[in-house]
XYZ file of C-alpha atoms in Angstrom:
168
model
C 126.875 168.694 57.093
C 124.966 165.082 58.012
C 123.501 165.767 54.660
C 126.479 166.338 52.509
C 127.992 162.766 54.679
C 124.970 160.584 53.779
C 125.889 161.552 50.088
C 129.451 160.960 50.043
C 128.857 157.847 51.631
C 126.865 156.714 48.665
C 130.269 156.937 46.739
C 132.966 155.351 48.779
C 135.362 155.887 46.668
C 134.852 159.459 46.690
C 134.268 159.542 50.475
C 137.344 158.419 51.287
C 139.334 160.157 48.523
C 137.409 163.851 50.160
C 138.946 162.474 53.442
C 142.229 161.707 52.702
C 141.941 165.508 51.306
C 141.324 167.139 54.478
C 143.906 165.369 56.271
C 142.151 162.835 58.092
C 144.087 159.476 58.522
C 142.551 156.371 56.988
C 142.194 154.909 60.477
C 139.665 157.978 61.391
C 137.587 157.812 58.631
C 134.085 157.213 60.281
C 132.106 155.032 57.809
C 128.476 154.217 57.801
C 127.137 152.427 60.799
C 123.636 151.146 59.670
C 122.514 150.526 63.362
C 123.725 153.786 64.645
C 120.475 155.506 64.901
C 119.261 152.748 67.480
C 121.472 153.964 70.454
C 120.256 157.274 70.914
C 122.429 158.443 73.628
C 125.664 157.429 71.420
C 124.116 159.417 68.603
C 123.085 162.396 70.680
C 127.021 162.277 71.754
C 128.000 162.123 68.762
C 125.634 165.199 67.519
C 127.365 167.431 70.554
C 131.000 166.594 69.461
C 130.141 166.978 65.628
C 128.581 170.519 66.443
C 131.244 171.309 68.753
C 134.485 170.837 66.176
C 132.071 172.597 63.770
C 131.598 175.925 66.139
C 135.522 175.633 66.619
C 136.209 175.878 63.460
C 133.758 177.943 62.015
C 131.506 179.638 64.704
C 127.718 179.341 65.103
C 126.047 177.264 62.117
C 123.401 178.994 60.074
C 120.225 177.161 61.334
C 119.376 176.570 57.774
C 122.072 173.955 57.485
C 122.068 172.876 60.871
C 119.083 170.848 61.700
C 117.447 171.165 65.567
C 119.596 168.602 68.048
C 117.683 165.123 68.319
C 114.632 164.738 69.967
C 113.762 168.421 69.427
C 110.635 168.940 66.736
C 110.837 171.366 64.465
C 107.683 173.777 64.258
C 106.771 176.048 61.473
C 103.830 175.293 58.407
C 104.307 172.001 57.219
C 106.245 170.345 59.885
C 103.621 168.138 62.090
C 100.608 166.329 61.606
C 97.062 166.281 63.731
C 96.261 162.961 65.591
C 93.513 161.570 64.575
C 90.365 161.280 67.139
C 90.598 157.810 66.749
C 93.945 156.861 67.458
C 94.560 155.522 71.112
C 97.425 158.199 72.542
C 99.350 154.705 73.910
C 99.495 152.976 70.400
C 100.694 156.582 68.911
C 104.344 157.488 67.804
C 105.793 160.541 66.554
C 108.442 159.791 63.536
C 109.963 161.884 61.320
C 110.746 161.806 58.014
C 114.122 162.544 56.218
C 114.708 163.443 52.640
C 118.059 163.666 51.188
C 118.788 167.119 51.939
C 118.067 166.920 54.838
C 114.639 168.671 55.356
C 112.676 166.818 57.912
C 108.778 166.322 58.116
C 107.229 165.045 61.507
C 103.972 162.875 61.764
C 102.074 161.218 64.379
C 101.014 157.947 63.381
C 99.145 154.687 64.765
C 101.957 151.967 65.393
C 99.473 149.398 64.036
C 98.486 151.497 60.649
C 99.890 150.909 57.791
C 103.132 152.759 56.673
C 101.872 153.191 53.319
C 99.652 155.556 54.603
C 102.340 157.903 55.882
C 104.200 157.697 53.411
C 101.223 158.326 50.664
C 100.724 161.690 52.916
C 104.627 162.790 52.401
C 104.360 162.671 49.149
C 100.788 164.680 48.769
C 102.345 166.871 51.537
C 105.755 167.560 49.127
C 103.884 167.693 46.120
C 105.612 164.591 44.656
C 104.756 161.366 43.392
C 104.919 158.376 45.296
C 106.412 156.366 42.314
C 109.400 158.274 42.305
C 110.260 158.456 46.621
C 111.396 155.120 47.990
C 111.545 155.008 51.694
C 114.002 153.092 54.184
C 113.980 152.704 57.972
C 117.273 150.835 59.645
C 119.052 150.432 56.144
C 115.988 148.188 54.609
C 113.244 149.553 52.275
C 110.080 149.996 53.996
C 107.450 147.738 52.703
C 103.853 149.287 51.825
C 101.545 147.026 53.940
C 104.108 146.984 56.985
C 103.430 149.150 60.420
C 105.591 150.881 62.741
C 104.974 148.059 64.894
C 106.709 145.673 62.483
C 109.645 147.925 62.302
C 110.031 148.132 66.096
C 109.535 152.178 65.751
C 109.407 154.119 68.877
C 108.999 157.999 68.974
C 111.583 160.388 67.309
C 112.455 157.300 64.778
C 113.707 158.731 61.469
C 112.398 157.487 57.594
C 114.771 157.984 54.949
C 112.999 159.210 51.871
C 114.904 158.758 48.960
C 114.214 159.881 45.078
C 114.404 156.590 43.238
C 117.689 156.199 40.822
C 117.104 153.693 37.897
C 119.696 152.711 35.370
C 123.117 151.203 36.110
């Protein structure tokens, strides 16, 4: 569901038109809020209500297309990193990261290393070039040499990772 959102909301147009088709009144339509992710007990609220109209209307979600509610990690292969020996357990976050279907892959990272280096382990880790992913924290793209600590990242923050669109 969040998934299917975040792409309709890359074509207004076509968000609102898919609105207006389900019968919700222009005045309801819930656009993107860029700083929403910062208040997390407004977004957990807004998690339980969004799950709760779902199970009304169509029972328990499949957990395939439900992910886990926030601050819950996921576990299975592939979904968390080791801490390094070296990394002092005060300095260390957990974030996730997001692609666009949703799928989410957890680290653990320094909050003074540099976020190119998570971000070169994503793409090793999904098999896909780092050329081709562009990454965005808060609405801005994340810059290579940049660190957690420049973003003002605490634990459970979320990184978009996006496959980069070129032409028009």
């Amino acid at each position: 569901v969040d998934a299917a959102w975040h792409r309709l909301l890359q074509r207004p147009r076509l968000y609102r038109e898919v609105c207006k088709l389900l019968g919700c009144p222009a005045e309801r339509v819930v656009d993107h809020d860029p700083d929403g992710r910062a208040d997390r007990a407004q977004q957990q609220r807004r998690y339980a209500a969004t799950l709760g109209a779902y199970r009304l209307l169509f029972g328990p979600p499949a957990a395939a297309l439900w992910p886990p509610p926030l601050g819950e990690v996921p576990v299975g292969p592939g979904t968390s990193a080791r801490p390094s020996a070296r990394v002092d357990p005060d300095r260390q976050i957990s974030v996730k990261v997001e692609d666009q279907d949703g799928a989410v892959v957890c680290f653990k990272i320094n909050k003074s290393t540099p976020l190119c280096k998570l971000m070169d382990a994503y793409c090793k880790k999904q098999g896909i070039e780092r050329t081709s992913v562009c990454f965005h924290f808060d609405g801005c793209r994340i810059e290579d040499a940049k660190t957690a600590e420049d973003y003002e990242m605490e634990d459970d923050y979320i990184i978009d990772a996006m496959v980069e669109q070129t032409g028009c």
